[in-house]
Amino acid sequence: MTTLYRCITEDDTSRFCHRVSEALSLGWSLHGSPTMAWDPVKAVMRMGQAITKEVEAEYHPDMKLGQQ
């Protein structure tokens, strides 16, 4: 078994929530609490959420994590 790790980032909009919800529906698990930070360049709040997933495949740097 291999544990995969991703960090989803997005502006603080419903799109962020949908991206995290989609990952959860595909078997990913939340890893820690979400984070938020002010982006002064774009003048928006940015969100981040780490997620993990256990897979049977052996890890390789070319893996498309969003497709696992």
PDB file of C-alpha atoms in Angstrom:
ATOM      1  CA  MET A   1       0.000   0.000   0.000  1.00  0.00           C
ATOM      2  CA  THR A   2       1.109   3.514  -0.779  1.00  0.00           C
ATOM      3  CA  THR A   3      -0.199   6.712   0.810  1.00  0.00           C
ATOM      4  CA  LEU A   4      -0.693   9.514  -1.690  1.00  0.00           C
ATOM      5  CA  TYR A   5      -0.746  13.169  -0.608  1.00  0.00           C
ATOM      6  CA  ARG A   6      -2.299  16.179  -2.300  1.00  0.00           C
ATOM      7  CA  CYS A   7      -2.935  19.749  -1.260  1.00  0.00           C
ATOM      8  CA  ILE A   8      -5.946  21.399  -2.851  1.00  0.00           C
ATOM      9  CA  THR A   9      -5.742  25.197  -3.056  1.00  0.00           C
ATOM     10  CA  GLU A  10      -8.254  27.645  -4.439  1.00  0.00           C
ATOM     11  CA  ASP A  11      -9.769  31.052  -3.869  1.00  0.00           C
ATOM     12  CA  ASP A  12     -12.346  31.038  -1.057  1.00  0.00           C
ATOM     13  CA  THR A  13     -15.344  30.240  -3.269  1.00  0.00           C
ATOM     14  CA  SER A  14     -17.724  27.323  -3.652  1.00  0.00           C
ATOM     15  CA  ARG A  15     -15.280  25.881  -6.211  1.00  0.00           C
ATOM     16  CA  PHE A  16     -12.853  25.074  -3.374  1.00  0.00           C
ATOM     17  CA  CYS A  17     -15.590  23.219  -1.476  1.00  0.00           C
ATOM     18  CA  HIS A  18     -16.599  21.323  -4.618  1.00  0.00           C
ATOM     19  CA  ARG A  19     -13.002  20.276  -5.313  1.00  0.00           C
ATOM     20  CA  VAL A  20     -12.564  18.949  -1.755  1.00  0.00           C
ATOM     21  CA  SER A  21     -15.991  17.252  -1.855  1.00  0.00           C
ATOM     22  CA  GLU A  22     -15.153  15.589  -5.164  1.00  0.00           C
ATOM     23  CA  ALA A  23     -11.860  14.265  -3.765  1.00  0.00           C
ATOM     24  CA  LEU A  24     -13.662  12.890  -0.693  1.00  0.00           C
ATOM     25  CA  SER A  25     -16.201  11.152  -2.939  1.00  0.00           C
ATOM     26  CA  LEU A  26     -13.284   9.499  -4.777  1.00  0.00           C
ATOM     27  CA  GLY A  27     -11.872   7.974  -1.596  1.00  0.00           C
ATOM     28  CA  TRP A  28      -9.458  10.681  -0.430  1.00  0.00           C
ATOM     29  CA  SER A  29      -9.404  11.578   3.292  1.00  0.00           C
ATOM     30  CA  LEU A  30      -8.876  14.932   4.955  1.00  0.00           C
ATOM     31  CA  HIS A  31      -5.419  15.316   6.449  1.00  0.00           C
ATOM     32  CA  GLY A  32      -5.472  17.989   9.122  1.00  0.00           C
ATOM     33  CA  SER A  33      -7.498  21.170   9.171  1.00  0.00           C
ATOM     34  CA  PRO A  34      -8.074  23.531   6.266  1.00  0.00           C
ATOM     35  CA  THR A  35      -6.004  26.667   6.097  1.00  0.00           C
ATOM     36  CA  MET A  36      -6.730  30.133   4.792  1.00  0.00           C
ATOM     37  CA  ALA A  37      -4.579  33.115   3.954  1.00  0.00           C
ATOM     38  CA  TRP A  38      -5.068  36.524   2.431  1.00  0.00           C
ATOM     39  CA  ASP A  39      -3.625  36.921  -1.078  1.00  0.00           C
ATOM     40  CA  PRO A  40      -2.733  40.622  -1.307  1.00  0.00           C
ATOM     41  CA  VAL A  41      -1.935  40.436  -5.015  1.00  0.00           C
ATOM     42  CA  LYS A  42      -5.376  39.085  -5.968  1.00  0.00           C
ATOM     43  CA  ALA A  43      -7.114  40.704  -2.952  1.00  0.00           C
ATOM     44  CA  VAL A  44      -8.910  37.450  -2.055  1.00  0.00           C
ATOM     45  CA  MET A  45      -8.807  34.825   0.669  1.00  0.00           C
ATOM     46  CA  ARG A  46      -7.124  31.577  -0.438  1.00  0.00           C
ATOM     47  CA  MET A  47      -8.022  28.182   1.005  1.00  0.00           C
ATOM     48  CA  GLY A  48      -5.971  25.015   1.289  1.00  0.00           C
ATOM     49  CA  GLN A  49      -6.750  21.453   2.365  1.00  0.00           C
ATOM     50  CA  ALA A  50      -4.361  18.530   2.530  1.00  0.00           C
ATOM     51  CA  ILE A  51      -5.800  15.134   1.597  1.00  0.00           C
ATOM     52  CA  THR A  52      -4.426  11.583   1.531  1.00  0.00           C
ATOM     53  CA  LYS A  53      -5.427   8.293  -0.059  1.00  0.00           C
ATOM     54  CA  GLU A  54      -4.245   4.706   0.327  1.00  0.00           C
ATOM     55  CA  VAL A  55      -3.707   2.957  -3.027  1.00  0.00           C
ATOM     56  CA  GLU A  56      -2.431  -0.440  -4.127  1.00  0.00           C
ATOM     57  CA  ALA A  57      -0.127   1.063  -6.770  1.00  0.00           C
ATOM     58  CA  GLU A  58       3.533   1.705  -6.138  1.00  0.00           C
ATOM     59  CA  TYR A  59       4.341   5.421  -5.980  1.00  0.00           C
ATOM     60  CA  HIS A  60       6.010   7.001  -8.980  1.00  0.00           C
ATOM     61  CA  PRO A  61       6.690  10.751  -9.474  1.00  0.00           C
ATOM     62  CA  ASP A  62       4.814  10.697 -12.797  1.00  0.00           C
ATOM     63  CA  MET A  63       1.542   9.621 -11.160  1.00  0.00           C
ATOM     64  CA  LYS A  64      -1.437  11.883 -11.850  1.00  0.00           C
ATOM     65  CA  LEU A  65      -2.570  12.245  -8.242  1.00  0.00           C
ATOM     66  CA  GLY A  66      -5.875  13.860  -9.174  1.00  0.00           C
ATOM     67  CA  GLN A  67      -6.772  10.781 -11.208  1.00  0.00           C
ATOM     68  CA  GLN A  68      -6.059   8.198  -8.500  1.00  0.00           C
TER      69      GLN A  68
END
